[in-house]
PDB file of C-alpha atoms in Angstrom:
ATOM      1  CA  UNK A  26       0.000   0.000   0.000  1.00  0.00           C
ATOM      2  CA  UNK A  27       1.391   3.398  -1.000  1.00  0.00           C
ATOM      3  CA  UNK A  28       1.318   6.096   1.671  1.00  0.00           C
ATOM      4  CA  UNK A  29       1.396   9.837   0.991  1.00  0.00           C
ATOM      5  CA  UNK A  30       4.474  10.579   3.076  1.00  0.00           C
ATOM      6  CA  UNK A  31       5.236  13.950   4.600  1.00  0.00           C
ATOM      7  CA  UNK A  32       8.900  14.907   4.736  1.00  0.00           C
ATOM      8  CA  UNK A  33       9.903  17.120   7.623  1.00  0.00           C
ATOM      9  CA  UNK A  34      13.357  18.610   8.054  1.00  0.00           C
ATOM     10  CA  UNK A  35      15.136  20.902  10.427  1.00  0.00           C
ATOM     11  CA  UNK A  36      17.680  23.345   9.077  1.00  0.00           C
ATOM     12  CA  UNK A  37      20.090  25.415  11.090  1.00  0.00           C
ATOM     13  CA  UNK A  38      23.679  25.826  12.112  1.00  0.00           C
ATOM     14  CA  UNK A  39      25.475  23.382  14.406  1.00  0.00           C
ATOM     15  CA  UNK A  40      24.450  23.683  18.065  1.00  0.00           C
ATOM     16  CA  UNK A  41      20.874  24.584  17.172  1.00  0.00           C
ATOM     17  CA  UNK A  42      19.366  21.413  18.589  1.00  0.00           C
ATOM     18  CA  UNK A  43      18.211  19.979  15.243  1.00  0.00           C
ATOM     19  CA  UNK A  44      18.936  16.371  16.182  1.00  0.00           C
ATOM     20  CA  UNK A  45      17.339  16.661  19.597  1.00  0.00           C
ATOM     21  CA  UNK A  46      14.264  18.385  18.188  1.00  0.00           C
ATOM     22  CA  UNK A  47      13.880  15.861  15.355  1.00  0.00           C
ATOM     23  CA  UNK A  48      14.140  12.992  17.831  1.00  0.00           C
ATOM     24  CA  UNK A  49      11.541  14.573  20.117  1.00  0.00           C
ATOM     25  CA  UNK A  50       9.140  15.192  17.208  1.00  0.00           C
ATOM     26  CA  UNK A  51       9.581  11.617  15.986  1.00  0.00           C
ATOM     27  CA  UNK A  52       8.939  10.302  19.515  1.00  0.00           C
ATOM     28  CA  UNK A  53       5.730  12.361  19.766  1.00  0.00           C
ATOM     29  CA  UNK A  54       4.550  10.926  16.435  1.00  0.00           C
ATOM     30  CA  UNK A  55       5.368   7.360  17.481  1.00  0.00           C
ATOM     31  CA  UNK A  56       3.732   7.659  20.904  1.00  0.00           C
ATOM     32  CA  UNK A  57       0.734   9.242  19.175  1.00  0.00           C
ATOM     33  CA  UNK A  58       0.345   6.134  17.020  1.00  0.00           C
ATOM     34  CA  UNK A  59       1.658   7.631  13.780  1.00  0.00           C
ATOM     35  CA  UNK A  60       3.763   5.708  11.259  1.00  0.00           C
ATOM     36  CA  UNK A  61       6.973   7.742  11.550  1.00  0.00           C
ATOM     37  CA  UNK A  62      10.685   7.270  11.038  1.00  0.00           C
ATOM     38  CA  UNK A  63      13.653   9.363  12.138  1.00  0.00           C
ATOM     39  CA  UNK A  64      16.383   9.858   9.545  1.00  0.00           C
ATOM     40  CA  UNK A  65      19.740  10.714  11.064  1.00  0.00           C
ATOM     41  CA  UNK A  66      22.306  13.092   9.678  1.00  0.00           C
ATOM     42  CA  UNK A  67      24.593  11.427   7.135  1.00  0.00           C
ATOM     43  CA  UNK A  68      27.373  13.901   7.958  1.00  0.00           C
ATOM     44  CA  UNK A  69      27.654  12.430  11.467  1.00  0.00           C
ATOM     45  CA  UNK A  70      28.202   8.939  10.063  1.00  0.00           C
ATOM     46  CA  UNK A  71      30.628  10.263   7.447  1.00  0.00           C
ATOM     47  CA  UNK A  72      32.720  12.031  10.094  1.00  0.00           C
ATOM     48  CA  UNK A  73      32.791   8.916  12.284  1.00  0.00           C
ATOM     49  CA  UNK A  74      33.971   6.791   9.380  1.00  0.00           C
ATOM     50  CA  UNK A  75      36.225   9.119   7.376  1.00  0.00           C
ATOM     51  CA  UNK A  76      36.928  12.198   9.472  1.00  0.00           C
ATOM     52  CA  UNK A  77      35.974  15.812   8.878  1.00  0.00           C
ATOM     53  CA  UNK A  78      34.673  16.331   5.328  1.00  0.00           C
ATOM     54  CA  UNK A  79      37.166  18.787   3.862  1.00  0.00           C
ATOM     55  CA  UNK A  80      36.761  18.475   0.098  1.00  0.00           C
ATOM     56  CA  UNK A  81      33.908  19.341  -2.242  1.00  0.00           C
ATOM     57  CA  UNK A  82      33.624  15.636  -3.149  1.00  0.00           C
ATOM     58  CA  UNK A  83      33.096  14.803   0.553  1.00  0.00           C
ATOM     59  CA  UNK A  84      30.184  17.251   0.723  1.00  0.00           C
ATOM     60  CA  UNK A  85      28.659  16.036  -2.546  1.00  0.00           C
ATOM     61  CA  UNK A  86      28.892  12.462  -1.255  1.00  0.00           C
ATOM     62  CA  UNK A  87      27.164  13.450   1.987  1.00  0.00           C
ATOM     63  CA  UNK A  88      24.439  15.297   0.053  1.00  0.00           C
ATOM     64  CA  UNK A  89      23.586  12.297  -2.115  1.00  0.00           C
ATOM     65  CA  UNK A  90      23.732   9.835   0.775  1.00  0.00           C
ATOM     66  CA  UNK A  91      21.465  12.108   2.855  1.00  0.00           C
ATOM     67  CA  UNK A  92      19.058  12.447  -0.057  1.00  0.00           C
ATOM     68  CA  UNK A  93      18.971   8.655  -0.498  1.00  0.00           C
ATOM     69  CA  UNK A  94      18.175   8.232   3.208  1.00  0.00           C
ATOM     70  CA  UNK A  95      15.310  10.712   2.936  1.00  0.00           C
ATOM     71  CA  UNK A  96      13.880   9.106  -0.212  1.00  0.00           C
ATOM     72  CA  UNK A  97      14.134   5.524   1.055  1.00  0.00           C
ATOM     73  CA  UNK A  98      10.933   5.689   3.111  1.00  0.00           C
ATOM     74  CA  UNK A  99       8.748   7.779   0.801  1.00  0.00           C
ATOM     75  CA  UNK A 100       5.560   5.821   0.294  1.00  0.00           C
ATOM     76  CA  UNK A 101       6.029   3.554   3.334  1.00  0.00           C
ATOM     77  CA  UNK A 102       5.924   6.016   6.251  1.00  0.00           C
ATOM     78  CA  UNK A 103       3.424   8.759   7.055  1.00  0.00           C
ATOM     79  CA  UNK A 104       6.070  11.050   8.518  1.00  0.00           C
ATOM     80  CA  UNK A 105       9.739  11.094   7.616  1.00  0.00           C
ATOM     81  CA  UNK A 106      11.509  13.267  10.182  1.00  0.00           C
ATOM     82  CA  UNK A 107      15.031  14.346   9.214  1.00  0.00           C
ATOM     83  CA  UNK A 108      17.335  15.958  11.722  1.00  0.00           C
ATOM     84  CA  UNK A 109      19.181  17.674   8.922  1.00  0.00           C
ATOM     85  CA  UNK A 110      18.667  18.392   5.269  1.00  0.00           C
ATOM     86  CA  UNK A 111      20.984  18.026   2.322  1.00  0.00           C
ATOM     87  CA  UNK A 112      20.532  21.774   1.890  1.00  0.00           C
ATOM     88  CA  UNK A 113      23.041  22.245   4.693  1.00  0.00           C
ATOM     89  CA  UNK A 114      25.759  20.598   2.630  1.00  0.00           C
ATOM     90  CA  UNK A 115      25.738  23.577   0.302  1.00  0.00           C
ATOM     91  CA  UNK A 116      27.078  25.852   3.033  1.00  0.00           C
ATOM     92  CA  UNK A 117      29.865  23.514   4.080  1.00  0.00           C
ATOM     93  CA  UNK A 118      30.585  22.750   0.445  1.00  0.00           C
ATOM     94  CA  UNK A 119      30.696  26.398  -0.625  1.00  0.00           C
ATOM     95  CA  UNK A 120      33.184  27.285   2.120  1.00  0.00           C
ATOM     96  CA  UNK A 121      35.716  24.886   0.572  1.00  0.00           C
ATOM     97  CA  UNK A 122      36.302  27.109  -2.465  1.00  0.00           C
ATOM     98  CA  UNK A 123      38.640  30.078  -2.536  1.00  0.00           C
ATOM     99  CA  UNK A 124      38.281  33.149  -4.680  1.00  0.00           C
ATOM    100  CA  UNK A 125      38.746  33.659  -7.512  1.00  0.00           C
ATOM    101  CA  UNK A 126      36.719  30.681  -8.656  1.00  0.00           C
ATOM    102  CA  UNK A 127      37.906  28.664 -11.617  1.00  0.00           C
ATOM    103  CA  UNK A 128      35.483  27.548 -14.334  1.00  0.00           C
ATOM    104  CA  UNK A 129      35.660  24.041 -12.846  1.00  0.00           C
ATOM    105  CA  UNK A 130      34.807  25.399  -9.376  1.00  0.00           C
ATOM    106  CA  UNK A 131      31.818  27.284 -10.800  1.00  0.00           C
ATOM    107  CA  UNK A 132      30.552  24.180 -12.614  1.00  0.00           C
ATOM    108  CA  UNK A 133      30.881  22.100  -9.426  1.00  0.00           C
ATOM    109  CA  UNK A 134      29.109  24.715  -7.290  1.00  0.00           C
ATOM    110  CA  UNK A 135      26.340  25.084  -9.861  1.00  0.00           C
ATOM    111  CA  UNK A 136      25.810  21.327  -9.933  1.00  0.00           C
ATOM    112  CA  UNK A 137      25.193  21.017  -6.186  1.00  0.00           C
ATOM    113  CA  UNK A 138      23.097  24.203  -6.128  1.00  0.00           C
ATOM    114  CA  UNK A 139      20.887  22.783  -8.909  1.00  0.00           C
ATOM    115  CA  UNK A 140      20.483  19.437  -7.112  1.00  0.00           C
ATOM    116  CA  UNK A 141      19.538  21.168  -3.868  1.00  0.00           C
ATOM    117  CA  UNK A 142      16.961  23.386  -5.550  1.00  0.00           C
ATOM    118  CA  UNK A 143      15.481  20.333  -7.319  1.00  0.00           C
ATOM    119  CA  UNK A 144      15.240  18.487  -3.996  1.00  0.00           C
ATOM    120  CA  UNK A 145      13.166  21.262  -2.385  1.00  0.00           C
ATOM    121  CA  UNK A 146       9.946  20.104  -4.024  1.00  0.00           C
ATOM    122  CA  UNK A 147       9.893  16.926  -1.948  1.00  0.00           C
ATOM    123  CA  UNK A 148       9.829  18.735   1.427  1.00  0.00           C
ATOM    124  CA  UNK A 149       6.477  19.318   3.099  1.00  0.00           C
ATOM    125  CA  UNK A 150       7.923  21.144   6.103  1.00  0.00           C
ATOM    126  CA  UNK A 151      11.212  22.930   6.563  1.00  0.00           C
ATOM    127  CA  UNK A 152      11.775  24.289  10.054  1.00  0.00           C
ATOM    128  CA  UNK A 153      14.541  26.824  10.613  1.00  0.00           C
ATOM    129  CA  UNK A 154      16.169  26.311  14.019  1.00  0.00           C
ATOM    130  CA  UNK A 155      18.453  29.073  15.361  1.00  0.00           C
ATOM    131  CA  UNK A 156      21.550  28.178  17.380  1.00  0.00           C
ATOM    132  CA  UNK A 157      21.072  27.652  21.091  1.00  0.00           C
ATOM    133  CA  UNK A 158      23.743  29.355  23.180  1.00  0.00           C
ATOM    134  CA  UNK A 159      25.917  26.426  24.189  1.00  0.00           C
ATOM    135  CA  UNK A 160      29.474  25.195  24.292  1.00  0.00           C
ATOM    136  CA  UNK A 161      30.381  24.296  20.699  1.00  0.00           C
ATOM    137  CA  UNK A 162      33.407  22.387  21.998  1.00  0.00           C
ATOM    138  CA  UNK A 163      31.319  19.478  23.222  1.00  0.00           C
ATOM    139  CA  UNK A 164      33.390  16.769  21.584  1.00  0.00           C
ATOM    140  CA  UNK A 165      30.850  16.271  18.795  1.00  0.00           C
ATOM    141  CA  UNK A 166      31.149  19.452  16.748  1.00  0.00           C
ATOM    142  CA  UNK A 167      34.225  20.849  15.109  1.00  0.00           C
ATOM    143  CA  UNK A 168      32.899  24.412  14.712  1.00  0.00           C
ATOM    144  CA  UNK A 169      33.764  27.420  16.803  1.00  0.00           C
ATOM    145  CA  UNK A 170      31.304  30.153  17.798  1.00  0.00           C
ATOM    146  CA  UNK A 171      32.191  32.359  14.810  1.00  0.00           C
ATOM    147  CA  UNK A 172      31.643  29.436  12.403  1.00  0.00           C
ATOM    148  CA  UNK A 173      28.242  28.806  13.963  1.00  0.00           C
ATOM    149  CA  UNK A 174      27.197  32.459  13.720  1.00  0.00           C
ATOM    150  CA  UNK A 175      28.347  32.704  10.092  1.00  0.00           C
ATOM    151  CA  UNK A 176      26.672  29.453   9.071  1.00  0.00           C
ATOM    152  CA  UNK A 177      23.455  30.557  10.741  1.00  0.00           C
ATOM    153  CA  UNK A 178      23.533  33.880   8.880  1.00  0.00           C
ATOM    154  CA  UNK A 179      24.216  32.130   5.552  1.00  0.00           C
ATOM    155  CA  UNK A 180      21.451  29.583   6.095  1.00  0.00           C
ATOM    156  CA  UNK A 181      18.836  32.183   6.964  1.00  0.00           C
ATOM    157  CA  UNK A 182      19.931  34.384   4.039  1.00  0.00           C
ATOM    158  CA  UNK A 183      19.841  31.453   1.618  1.00  0.00           C
ATOM    159  CA  UNK A 184      16.308  30.541   2.655  1.00  0.00           C
ATOM    160  CA  UNK A 185      15.243  34.136   2.040  1.00  0.00           C
ATOM    161  CA  UNK A 186      17.176  34.682  -1.211  1.00  0.00           C
ATOM    162  CA  UNK A 187      15.950  31.428  -2.764  1.00  0.00           C
ATOM    163  CA  UNK A 188      12.414  32.129  -1.520  1.00  0.00           C
ATOM    164  CA  UNK A 189      12.283  28.740   0.198  1.00  0.00           C
ATOM    165  CA  UNK A 190       9.155  28.338   2.317  1.00  0.00           C
ATOM    166  CA  UNK A 191      10.062  27.555   5.905  1.00  0.00           C
ATOM    167  CA  UNK A 192       8.743  27.920   9.416  1.00  0.00           C
ATOM    168  CA  UNK A 193      10.965  29.995  11.679  1.00  0.00           C
ATOM    169  CA  UNK A 194      11.273  28.620  15.214  1.00  0.00           C
ATOM    170  CA  UNK A 195      13.302  31.598  16.486  1.00  0.00           C
ATOM    171  CA  UNK A 196      10.497  32.960  18.628  1.00  0.00           C
ATOM    172  CA  UNK A 197       9.427  29.588  20.031  1.00  0.00           C
ATOM    173  CA  UNK A 198      11.020  28.656  23.363  1.00  0.00           C
ATOM    174  CA  UNK A 199      13.347  25.753  22.625  1.00  0.00           C
ATOM    175  CA  UNK A 200      11.693  23.644  25.344  1.00  0.00           C
ATOM    176  CA  UNK A 201       8.317  23.986  23.601  1.00  0.00           C
ATOM    177  CA  UNK A 202       9.443  23.539  19.996  1.00  0.00           C
ATOM    178  CA  UNK A 203       8.615  19.844  19.677  1.00  0.00           C
ATOM    179  CA  UNK A 204       4.960  20.433  20.632  1.00  0.00           C
ATOM    180  CA  UNK A 205       4.756  23.458  18.336  1.00  0.00           C
ATOM    181  CA  UNK A 206       6.193  21.503  15.390  1.00  0.00           C
ATOM    182  CA  UNK A 207       3.856  18.541  15.833  1.00  0.00           C
ATOM    183  CA  UNK A 208       0.811  20.826  16.132  1.00  0.00           C
ATOM    184  CA  UNK A 209       1.922  22.702  13.002  1.00  0.00           C
ATOM    185  CA  UNK A 210       2.222  19.470  11.028  1.00  0.00           C
ATOM    186  CA  UNK A 211      -1.032  17.908  12.254  1.00  0.00           C
ATOM    187  CA  UNK A 212      -3.229  20.974  11.785  1.00  0.00           C
TER     188      UNK A 212
END
């Protein structure tokens, strides 16, 4: 039986609580009797296996693996909750190029940008999650506070520039976000 799946993703800089929020939302769906699955962040697995992704090919690989994870359950789950979106790879990817850009660099950047924009049509809900003031040196992340602030600014700007529909969770207390997200999706 084919199910009309709803894809839900959280987008934001490191230390924004995307993984925690996605897990909480998934748990609320499951305990509410909904057919839901939580899709983890491919970048976490990549880093554990290969180290910090520091080439454009690393980021392209992560993007396609993340996209495959997201697509795997379309049609079999009601809610596919992703703690991160392949969109985020663009920001890490783009930082790996120096100026001036070569023609090859431009072609590579354009390719990933095109794939990301094509992937947007599959998302039912994109939630922007701002960084939570925390210690970025928690042994999991490799970003410093300036990296986090810059990535957050780039992400928010990209969403606006590309006119990507999203729900901004900035004004929702982080302890109440999971309930807000579930209510938003189920309304």
